[in-house]
Amino acid sequence: MSNRQPLNVACTLLRWSLVVGIFSGLVAARGAEVADVRRELSAGNYPFVLTETDVGLKSSPGNSDWQFLRVEVLLTTGRYPEAATVVAGAMAADPANIKLRWLAREVALANGRPEEAAQRAEEIARIVPSRRWAYRQPAELVVFGRAALLAGADPKEVLEQLYAAAQKAEPKLRDVYQARGELALEKHDYGLAAKAYEEGLKQLPDDPELHFGRARAYENGDRETALASLTAALKVNPRHVPSLLRLVDHRIDAEDYVAAGTLLDDVTAVNPVHPDAWAYRAVIAHLRNDIQTEATARATALRTWPKNPRVDFLIGKKLSDKYRFAEGATYQRRARESDPGYLPAAAQLASDLLRLGEEDEGWALAKAVHQRDEYDVEAFNLVTLQETMANYTTLNNGDFVVRMAANEAAIYGPRVLDLLVKAKRTLATKYDIELARPTYVEIFADQKDFAVRTFGLPDIPGFLGVCFGRVVTANSPAAHGGNATNWEAVLWHEFCHVVTLQMTKNKMPRWLSEGISVYEERQASRAWGMRIDPGYMAMIRGDDLVPVSKLSGAFLAPKSPKHLQFAYLQSSLVVEYIVQRHGIDKLRGVLRDLREGTEINAALAKNVAPMETLEKEFAAYAREAADQVAPKLNWEKLPPELMLPAAADELAQFERTHPDNYWVLRFRAQQLTAAKQWKEARAILERLVEAYPTGKGGSTPHGLLANVLRELGETKAEREVLATWAAVDDEATEAYLRLIELGTTAKDWPVVAKNADRFLQVNPLVPAPWRALAQAAGEQGETPTAIQAWRTLLKLDPPDPAGAHFQLAQLLRKNGEVGEARGQTLLALEEAPRFREALKALGELSRSGVEAVIPAEDNKTASGPKAKASPKK
């Protein structure tokens, strides 16, 4: 929002801090009877409030408290024309009341008269500066602040000079906390919003509006807290319409449309014409491919205000939340046709367009939103990100447009393209689909940039990559903060989403989309993807399997991070069950039916089995799969207290009754390795590895055994264990490095090359694997591969740049590129002037008469694309 504002509004803002303290005690009196009825309004007893306000106004026709209460309950229950009649009479009796005038604005909007609503706000902004001595009550400061914002006042000044003064004067005034929170939510500043509502709840702990506001503040980052706040609001007022509508939103996210419909019935029982309720009904109808019901619901939502932009905005936003970005964008365009100045629709359309790959229009619209509202956090973040991405390198092969930081693109950009080409060849063929060209892939070295591009906000951790259909965003290895993550597996996973989302036109439940992608990771490599580990085994055997019909909901409010990961694993096991028991053709059939608008349960019933049967058979399949993981081992959890020194006898007793218990054996092995009893530890660990050869991550005994064998000097056995481990764990960098070391010593260059490649799948931004790959390729006569590896190594500031330049020079000379070989030799001598082998090689190259060519990227003093250096010693 611009910092410029009408002069009279600005001057008035500056004076409030001088006068408000004098009148801090001027709070409108409330009769006990009115206070009692207001409490009933807050509790949701709307019929009682309707009756009592009617009685109150008959006995006291000009009482403004009764008038306010009457209008509020009429608005809440959808009796908009009657509310207009009451508020018109009230304003005629008390034309100077700006609180009443602001209420009249709300009534005008409810009745579809936006011009009248704008007039009411303008009147407040005009009246107050001319008679500021008359409007000093804290509630009036809040009203003026809201009107001033609509008139173009600076939000920061309104917060600091009006809302802060009102809150100080009357700490229990709900309106000020609502105004602060709503302003922050409008600007997408969720932290500031949470602070406002939480301050209000300290003063008014039973206020449903403040609990609801707190839920909105947390729903984008902490759904558990958000749901708890909604629960608190509904405990106070079970008929609180805004809270019920947020629950509808959550149920739609979970694809539980039946429950969402029941909640909407509760809403329309209070307010039969609530536009948001009917907008949500339109969303559900759209997702069910019920076009007629969608149109009817939308028309009903617009009945009281035919050009209400919020209706199409809300429908479109919810469709975009369901990854229906094209349909969502269509609705946002409708919203903007109804009201070209409606900023939320412009912001959402910008987001939709960017996710559809329509970047020129998307970025331009995001910039326009930012220019209109400088305080909108999401718009600011996007505009800032665009400036960052302007410096990215673009790689384009026709099928893929890859954008990434220039330094990273130079290092592993070709690997990205090669992987994506392989993924397309494999997955598009498997699922028999012709993909739209190109697919856009954006890789971010800064996690916050990834989060802004993906979610609009920088503080959304926990995601490695996201696919929108044709656009994929991902974190680069540099963004993982030292945590080993196989970026190639991540991109394979996300590209699988490209295939399935395009195949279904984004009409697929989340569990199926994620399940196929995790399943296809495992198909691509036995080391990739999630597998049943001891923790998941216990969850499958316990009560944590989620009914397939409710699997999408398992991603929304999991009990723990482990439960969220389990949702991914279980989804992949459902896909695995379908393919193994019914065939890949049946899975493709499900996807094709989803594309035509068939609901998931019907698509599964047609191609696989009715949901009831599928759920029963899958549960048996999952438990059978869990039983097949290391069946010779007992997996009963070892009680933690038995691992204490004082419980040695109890542990021994447990061991006698559980001789094959994985946790006891692992604990004993750890005790023995700590005591350096290598031979005894080896016996136990070999037993564990033999019984559980597919262990991955923290559950694997392979690493412990490899260390023990190294201590014993059993190099051959150590290599065998490391090879077994590396083959099943796509993030075992410790194993890869040790295998590179052992392979180099044994001159086993295929092993060195394989494990260098495995390491590069995790982190291509460190020198060690590139050096190993370069050396292995050179020794095996793979000169082009070796040259490229040495070139890449030199971009990573290696510890021995002279040696790298020299090795590259030797390979270039062998490849007939004598000029550049001489240039690389000179660079080696720049780093190490007494490098004898380089001096000798330079003499030989100088006799060739070819001028040295030093690529600019390798020459710190080069100024052009290719600089030439004079021979020097």
PDB file of N, CA, C and O in Angstrom, residues 666-721:
ATOM      1  N   ARG A 666      21.290 -55.558  18.818  1.00  0.00           N
ATOM      2  CA  ARG A 666      21.934 -54.286  18.462  1.00  0.00           C
ATOM      3  C   ARG A 666      22.546 -53.631  19.696  1.00  0.00           C
ATOM      4  O   ARG A 666      23.663 -53.094  19.646  1.00  0.00           O
ATOM      5  N   PHE A 667      21.828 -53.665  20.815  1.00  0.00           N
ATOM      6  CA  PHE A 667      22.339 -53.083  22.049  1.00  0.00           C
ATOM      7  C   PHE A 667      23.607 -53.797  22.495  1.00  0.00           C
ATOM      8  O   PHE A 667      24.593 -53.163  22.896  1.00  0.00           O
ATOM      9  N   ARG A 668      23.613 -55.137  22.426  1.00  0.00           N
ATOM     10  CA  ARG A 668      24.808 -55.907  22.791  1.00  0.00           C
ATOM     11  C   ARG A 668      25.973 -55.561  21.866  1.00  0.00           C
ATOM     12  O   ARG A 668      27.115 -55.414  22.323  1.00  0.00           O
ATOM     13  N   ALA A 669      25.704 -55.425  20.591  1.00  0.00           N
ATOM     14  CA  ALA A 669      26.762 -55.085  19.643  1.00  0.00           C
ATOM     15  C   ALA A 669      27.358 -53.725  19.969  1.00  0.00           C
ATOM     16  O   ALA A 669      28.580 -53.521  19.911  1.00  0.00           O
ATOM     17  N   GLN A 670      26.518 -52.779  20.337  1.00  0.00           N
ATOM     18  CA  GLN A 670      27.008 -51.449  20.692  1.00  0.00           C
ATOM     19  C   GLN A 670      27.851 -51.493  21.964  1.00  0.00           C
ATOM     20  O   GLN A 670      28.876 -50.803  22.068  1.00  0.00           O
ATOM     21  N   GLN A 671      27.431 -52.305  22.918  1.00  0.00           N
ATOM     22  CA  GLN A 671      28.223 -52.468  24.143  1.00  0.00           C
ATOM     23  C   GLN A 671      29.600 -53.045  23.821  1.00  0.00           C
ATOM     24  O   GLN A 671      30.632 -52.583  24.337  1.00  0.00           O
ATOM     25  N   LEU A 672      29.626 -54.052  22.964  1.00  0.00           N
ATOM     26  CA  LEU A 672      30.886 -54.718  22.626  1.00  0.00           C
ATOM     27  C   LEU A 672      31.817 -53.805  21.836  1.00  0.00           C
ATOM     28  O   LEU A 672      33.030 -53.801  22.051  1.00  0.00           O
ATOM     29  N   THR A 673      31.252 -53.023  20.908  1.00  0.00           N
ATOM     30  CA  THR A 673      32.121 -52.108  20.143  1.00  0.00           C
ATOM     31  C   THR A 673      32.666 -51.005  21.044  1.00  0.00           C
ATOM     32  O   THR A 673      33.821 -50.594  20.900  1.00  0.00           O
ATOM     33  N   ALA A 674      31.866 -50.549  22.010  1.00  0.00           N
ATOM     34  CA  ALA A 674      32.351 -49.544  22.950  1.00  0.00           C
ATOM     35  C   ALA A 674      33.500 -50.086  23.779  1.00  0.00           C
ATOM     36  O   ALA A 674      34.431 -49.362  24.146  1.00  0.00           O
ATOM     37  N   ALA A 675      33.434 -51.401  24.069  1.00  0.00           N
ATOM     38  CA  ALA A 675      34.498 -52.048  24.840  1.00  0.00           C
ATOM     39  C   ALA A 675      35.633 -52.560  23.943  1.00  0.00           C
ATOM     40  O   ALA A 675      36.560 -53.218  24.436  1.00  0.00           O
ATOM     41  N   LYS A 676      35.544 -52.292  22.637  1.00  0.00           N
ATOM     42  CA  LYS A 676      36.543 -52.716  21.645  1.00  0.00           C
ATOM     43  C   LYS A 676      36.702 -54.231  21.596  1.00  0.00           C
ATOM     44  O   LYS A 676      37.774 -54.748  21.291  1.00  0.00           O
ATOM     45  N   GLN A 677      35.637 -54.917  21.883  1.00  0.00           N
ATOM     46  CA  GLN A 677      35.615 -56.378  21.746  1.00  0.00           C
ATOM     47  C   GLN A 677      35.122 -56.695  20.334  1.00  0.00           C
ATOM     48  O   GLN A 677      33.986 -57.114  20.107  1.00  0.00           O
ATOM     49  N   TRP A 678      36.030 -56.503  19.376  1.00  0.00           N
ATOM     50  CA  TRP A 678      35.660 -56.505  17.975  1.00  0.00           C
ATOM     51  C   TRP A 678      35.149 -57.858  17.491  1.00  0.00           C
ATOM     52  O   TRP A 678      34.153 -57.918  16.745  1.00  0.00           O
ATOM     53  N   LYS A 679      35.815 -58.920  17.876  1.00  0.00           N
ATOM     54  CA  LYS A 679      35.411 -60.243  17.379  1.00  0.00           C
ATOM     55  C   LYS A 679      34.017 -60.611  17.864  1.00  0.00           C
ATOM     56  O   LYS A 679      33.184 -61.142  17.110  1.00  0.00           O
ATOM     57  N   GLU A 680      33.756 -60.353  19.134  1.00  0.00           N
ATOM     58  CA  GLU A 680      32.431 -60.674  19.678  1.00  0.00           C
ATOM     59  C   GLU A 680      31.348 -59.804  19.024  1.00  0.00           C
ATOM     60  O   GLU A 680      30.262 -60.295  18.698  1.00  0.00           O
ATOM     61  N   ALA A 681      31.673 -58.524  18.815  1.00  0.00           N
ATOM     62  CA  ALA A 681      30.716 -57.633  18.157  1.00  0.00           C
ATOM     63  C   ALA A 681      30.472 -58.076  16.719  1.00  0.00           C
ATOM     64  O   ALA A 681      29.344 -58.036  16.217  1.00  0.00           O
ATOM     65  N   ARG A 682      31.544 -58.541  16.066  1.00  0.00           N
ATOM     66  CA  ARG A 682      31.409 -58.970  14.666  1.00  0.00           C
ATOM     67  C   ARG A 682      30.404 -60.108  14.539  1.00  0.00           C
ATOM     68  O   ARG A 682      29.562 -60.102  13.623  1.00  0.00           O
ATOM     69  N   ALA A 683      30.464 -61.059  15.429  1.00  0.00           N
ATOM     70  CA  ALA A 683      29.571 -62.221  15.349  1.00  0.00           C
ATOM     71  C   ALA A 683      28.110 -61.778  15.410  1.00  0.00           C
ATOM     72  O   ALA A 683      27.259 -62.252  14.642  1.00  0.00           O
ATOM     73  N   ILE A 684      27.798 -60.855  16.331  1.00  0.00           N
ATOM     74  CA  ILE A 684      26.413 -60.393  16.470  1.00  0.00           C
ATOM     75  C   ILE A 684      25.989 -59.575  15.260  1.00  0.00           C
ATOM     76  O   ILE A 684      24.892 -59.752  14.707  1.00  0.00           O
ATOM     77  N   LEU A 685      26.866 -58.678  14.806  1.00  0.00           N
ATOM     78  CA  LEU A 685      26.509 -57.798  13.696  1.00  0.00           C
ATOM     79  C   LEU A 685      26.364 -58.563  12.389  1.00  0.00           C
ATOM     80  O   LEU A 685      25.484 -58.253  11.567  1.00  0.00           O
ATOM     81  N   GLU A 686      27.198 -59.580  12.172  1.00  0.00           N
ATOM     82  CA  GLU A 686      27.036 -60.395  10.966  1.00  0.00           C
ATOM     83  C   GLU A 686      25.701 -61.130  10.989  1.00  0.00           C
ATOM     84  O   GLU A 686      25.041 -61.294   9.949  1.00  0.00           O
ATOM     85  N   ARG A 687      25.305 -61.546  12.163  1.00  0.00           N
ATOM     86  CA  ARG A 687      24.006 -62.193  12.310  1.00  0.00           C
ATOM     87  C   ARG A 687      22.872 -61.217  11.959  1.00  0.00           C
ATOM     88  O   ARG A 687      21.908 -61.580  11.272  1.00  0.00           O
ATOM     89  N   LEU A 688      23.002 -59.974  12.413  1.00  0.00           N
ATOM     90  CA  LEU A 688      21.981 -58.975  12.131  1.00  0.00           C
ATOM     91  C   LEU A 688      21.928 -58.626  10.641  1.00  0.00           C
ATOM     92  O   LEU A 688      20.842 -58.525  10.055  1.00  0.00           O
ATOM     93  N   VAL A 689      23.086 -58.434  10.022  1.00  0.00           N
ATOM     94  CA  VAL A 689      23.122 -58.089   8.601  1.00  0.00           C
ATOM     95  C   VAL A 689      22.555 -59.211   7.753  1.00  0.00           C
ATOM     96  O   VAL A 689      21.818 -58.978   6.784  1.00  0.00           O
ATOM     97  N   GLU A 690      22.871 -60.450   8.112  1.00  0.00           N
ATOM     98  CA  GLU A 690      22.342 -61.580   7.362  1.00  0.00           C
ATOM     99  C   GLU A 690      20.814 -61.658   7.486  1.00  0.00           C
ATOM    100  O   GLU A 690      20.118 -61.947   6.513  1.00  0.00           O
ATOM    101  N   ALA A 691      20.299 -61.378   8.692  1.00  0.00           N
ATOM    102  CA  ALA A 691      18.854 -61.458   8.913  1.00  0.00           C
ATOM    103  C   ALA A 691      18.122 -60.235   8.378  1.00  0.00           C
ATOM    104  O   ALA A 691      16.934 -60.322   8.020  1.00  0.00           O
ATOM    105  N   TYR A 692      18.789 -59.080   8.314  1.00  0.00           N
ATOM    106  CA  TYR A 692      18.141 -57.837   7.908  1.00  0.00           C
ATOM    107  C   TYR A 692      19.026 -57.120   6.887  1.00  0.00           C
ATOM    108  O   TYR A 692      19.607 -56.073   7.148  1.00  0.00           O
ATOM    109  N   PRO A 693      19.138 -57.685   5.669  1.00  0.00           N
ATOM    110  CA  PRO A 693      20.077 -57.141   4.681  1.00  0.00           C
ATOM    111  C   PRO A 693      19.608 -55.840   4.034  1.00  0.00           C
ATOM    112  O   PRO A 693      20.412 -55.150   3.401  1.00  0.00           O
ATOM    113  N   THR A 694      18.336 -55.497   4.154  1.00  0.00           N
ATOM    114  CA  THR A 694      17.816 -54.318   3.462  1.00  0.00           C
ATOM    115  C   THR A 694      17.708 -53.102   4.361  1.00  0.00           C
ATOM    116  O   THR A 694      17.038 -52.125   4.025  1.00  0.00           O
ATOM    117  N   GLY A 695      18.338 -53.145   5.515  1.00  0.00           N
ATOM    118  CA  GLY A 695      18.273 -52.006   6.432  1.00  0.00           C
ATOM    119  C   GLY A 695      18.791 -50.733   5.797  1.00  0.00           C
ATOM    120  O   GLY A 695      19.763 -50.744   5.044  1.00  0.00           O
ATOM    121  N   LYS A 696      18.139 -49.627   6.108  1.00  0.00           N
ATOM    122  CA  LYS A 696      18.464 -48.344   5.482  1.00  0.00           C
ATOM    123  C   LYS A 696      18.418 -47.252   6.529  1.00  0.00           C
ATOM    124  O   LYS A 696      17.591 -47.288   7.432  1.00  0.00           O
ATOM    125  N   GLY A 697      19.313 -46.292   6.422  1.00  0.00           N
ATOM    126  CA  GLY A 697      19.295 -45.174   7.352  1.00  0.00           C
ATOM    127  C   GLY A 697      19.708 -45.599   8.742  1.00  0.00           C
ATOM    128  O   GLY A 697      20.579 -46.455   8.941  1.00  0.00           O
ATOM    129  N   GLY A 698      19.052 -45.025   9.750  1.00  0.00           N
ATOM    130  CA  GLY A 698      19.435 -45.282  11.140  1.00  0.00           C
ATOM    131  C   GLY A 698      19.163 -46.693  11.605  1.00  0.00           C
ATOM    132  O   GLY A 698      19.696 -47.120  12.632  1.00  0.00           O
ATOM    133  N   SER A 699      18.344 -47.460  10.859  1.00  0.00           N
ATOM    134  CA  SER A 699      18.010 -48.812  11.314  1.00  0.00           C
ATOM    135  C   SER A 699      19.007 -49.860  10.852  1.00  0.00           C
ATOM    136  O   SER A 699      18.902 -51.019  11.233  1.00  0.00           O
ATOM    137  N   THR A 700      19.976 -49.490  10.020  1.00  0.00           N
ATOM    138  CA  THR A 700      20.868 -50.493   9.449  1.00  0.00           C
ATOM    139  C   THR A 700      22.018 -50.856  10.385  1.00  0.00           C
ATOM    140  O   THR A 700      22.626 -49.982  11.001  1.00  0.00           O
ATOM    141  N   PRO A 701      22.348 -52.151  10.476  1.00  0.00           N
ATOM    142  CA  PRO A 701      23.534 -52.550  11.243  1.00  0.00           C
ATOM    143  C   PRO A 701      24.801 -52.569  10.389  1.00  0.00           C
ATOM    144  O   PRO A 701      25.878 -52.864  10.893  1.00  0.00           O
ATOM    145  N   HIS A 702      24.667 -52.273   9.090  1.00  0.00           N
ATOM    146  CA  HIS A 702      25.799 -52.394   8.172  1.00  0.00           C
ATOM    147  C   HIS A 702      26.964 -51.493   8.562  1.00  0.00           C
ATOM    148  O   HIS A 702      28.135 -51.911   8.501  1.00  0.00           O
ATOM    149  N   GLY A 703      26.657 -50.251   8.933  1.00  0.00           N
ATOM    150  CA  GLY A 703      27.730 -49.325   9.267  1.00  0.00           C
ATOM    151  C   GLY A 703      28.529 -49.782  10.468  1.00  0.00           C
ATOM    152  O   GLY A 703      29.771 -49.698  10.468  1.00  0.00           O
ATOM    153  N   LEU A 704      27.852 -50.280  11.505  1.00  0.00           N
ATOM    154  CA  LEU A 704      28.552 -50.788  12.686  1.00  0.00           C
ATOM    155  C   LEU A 704      29.463 -51.951  12.320  1.00  0.00           C
ATOM    156  O   LEU A 704      30.620 -52.028  12.763  1.00  0.00           O
ATOM    157  N   LEU A 705      28.953 -52.875  11.502  1.00  0.00           N
ATOM    158  CA  LEU A 705      29.750 -54.037  11.112  1.00  0.00           C
ATOM    159  C   LEU A 705      30.958 -53.612  10.285  1.00  0.00           C
ATOM    160  O   LEU A 705      32.070 -54.128  10.481  1.00  0.00           O
ATOM    161  N   ALA A 706      30.766 -52.676   9.368  1.00  0.00           N
ATOM    162  CA  ALA A 706      31.889 -52.215   8.544  1.00  0.00           C
ATOM    163  C   ALA A 706      32.984 -51.613   9.417  1.00  0.00           C
ATOM    164  O   ALA A 706      34.185 -51.857   9.197  1.00  0.00           O
ATOM    165  N   ASN A 707      32.617 -50.842  10.435  1.00  0.00           N
ATOM    166  CA  ASN A 707      33.621 -50.258  11.328  1.00  0.00           C
ATOM    167  C   ASN A 707      34.358 -51.326  12.120  1.00  0.00           C
ATOM    168  O   ASN A 707      35.585 -51.248  12.326  1.00  0.00           O
ATOM    169  N   VAL A 708      33.628 -52.340  12.567  1.00  0.00           N
ATOM    170  CA  VAL A 708      34.254 -53.436  13.309  1.00  0.00           C
ATOM    171  C   VAL A 708      35.246 -54.173  12.415  1.00  0.00           C
ATOM    172  O   VAL A 708      36.379 -54.488  12.824  1.00  0.00           O
ATOM    173  N   LEU A 709      34.846 -54.464  11.188  1.00  0.00           N
ATOM    174  CA  LEU A 709      35.733 -55.180  10.260  1.00  0.00           C
ATOM    175  C   LEU A 709      36.965 -54.341   9.927  1.00  0.00           C
ATOM    176  O   LEU A 709      38.064 -54.882   9.755  1.00  0.00           O
ATOM    177  N   ARG A 710      36.796 -53.052   9.875  1.00  0.00           N
ATOM    178  CA  ARG A 710      37.946 -52.179   9.627  1.00  0.00           C
ATOM    179  C   ARG A 710      38.925 -52.249  10.790  1.00  0.00           C
ATOM    180  O   ARG A 710      40.147 -52.304  10.583  1.00  0.00           O
ATOM    181  N   GLU A 711      38.403 -52.273  12.000  1.00  0.00           N
ATOM    182  CA  GLU A 711      39.261 -52.403  13.177  1.00  0.00           C
ATOM    183  C   GLU A 711      40.002 -53.737  13.184  1.00  0.00           C
ATOM    184  O   GLU A 711      41.140 -53.834  13.636  1.00  0.00           O
ATOM    185  N   LEU A 712      39.355 -54.759  12.666  1.00  0.00           N
ATOM    186  CA  LEU A 712      39.972 -56.097  12.626  1.00  0.00           C
ATOM    187  C   LEU A 712      40.907 -56.271  11.432  1.00  0.00           C
ATOM    188  O   LEU A 712      41.552 -57.319  11.302  1.00  0.00           O
ATOM    189  N   GLY A 713      40.955 -55.284  10.545  1.00  0.00           N
ATOM    190  CA  GLY A 713      41.806 -55.396   9.372  1.00  0.00           C
ATOM    191  C   GLY A 713      41.263 -56.332   8.316  1.00  0.00           C
ATOM    192  O   GLY A 713      42.003 -56.758   7.411  1.00  0.00           O
ATOM    193  N   GLU A 714      39.976 -56.624   8.378  1.00  0.00           N
ATOM    194  CA  GLU A 714      39.341 -57.538   7.418  1.00  0.00           C
ATOM    195  C   GLU A 714      38.815 -56.722   6.232  1.00  0.00           C
ATOM    196  O   GLU A 714      37.614 -56.505   6.070  1.00  0.00           O
ATOM    197  N   THR A 715      39.739 -56.285   5.387  1.00  0.00           N
ATOM    198  CA  THR A 715      39.384 -55.350   4.323  1.00  0.00           C
ATOM    199  C   THR A 715      38.415 -55.955   3.313  1.00  0.00           C
ATOM    200  O   THR A 715      37.443 -55.302   2.887  1.00  0.00           O
ATOM    201  N   LYS A 716      38.659 -57.196   2.913  1.00  0.00           N
ATOM    202  CA  LYS A 716      37.772 -57.822   1.926  1.00  0.00           C
ATOM    203  C   LYS A 716      36.346 -57.927   2.471  1.00  0.00           C
ATOM    204  O   LYS A 716      35.374 -57.600   1.780  1.00  0.00           O
ATOM    205  N   ALA A 717      36.222 -58.394   3.699  1.00  0.00           N
ATOM    206  CA  ALA A 717      34.897 -58.516   4.314  1.00  0.00           C
ATOM    207  C   ALA A 717      34.256 -57.148   4.487  1.00  0.00           C
ATOM    208  O   ALA A 717      33.038 -56.980   4.300  1.00  0.00           O
ATOM    209  N   GLU A 718      35.065 -56.150   4.841  1.00  0.00           N
ATOM    210  CA  GLU A 718      34.537 -54.801   4.993  1.00  0.00           C
ATOM    211  C   GLU A 718      33.968 -54.301   3.676  1.00  0.00           C
ATOM    212  O   GLU A 718      32.858 -53.724   3.636  1.00  0.00           O
ATOM    213  N   ARG A 719      34.689 -54.544   2.586  1.00  0.00           N
ATOM    214  CA  ARG A 719      34.209 -54.105   1.275  1.00  0.00           C
ATOM    215  C   ARG A 719      32.884 -54.766   0.926  1.00  0.00           C
ATOM    216  O   ARG A 719      31.983 -54.142   0.371  1.00  0.00           O
ATOM    217  N   GLU A 720      32.762 -56.048   1.249  1.00  0.00           N
ATOM    218  CA  GLU A 720      31.531 -56.766   0.929  1.00  0.00           C
ATOM    219  C   GLU A 720      30.341 -56.182   1.696  1.00  0.00           C
ATOM    220  O   GLU A 720      29.254 -55.999   1.129  1.00  0.00           O
ATOM    221  N   VAL A 721      30.561 -55.889   2.970  1.00  0.00           N
ATOM    222  CA  VAL A 721      29.469 -55.314   3.768  1.00  0.00           C
ATOM    223  C   VAL A 721      29.116 -53.923   3.256  1.00  0.00           C
ATOM    224  O   VAL A 721      27.930 -53.570   3.122  1.00  0.00           O
TER     225      VAL A 721
END
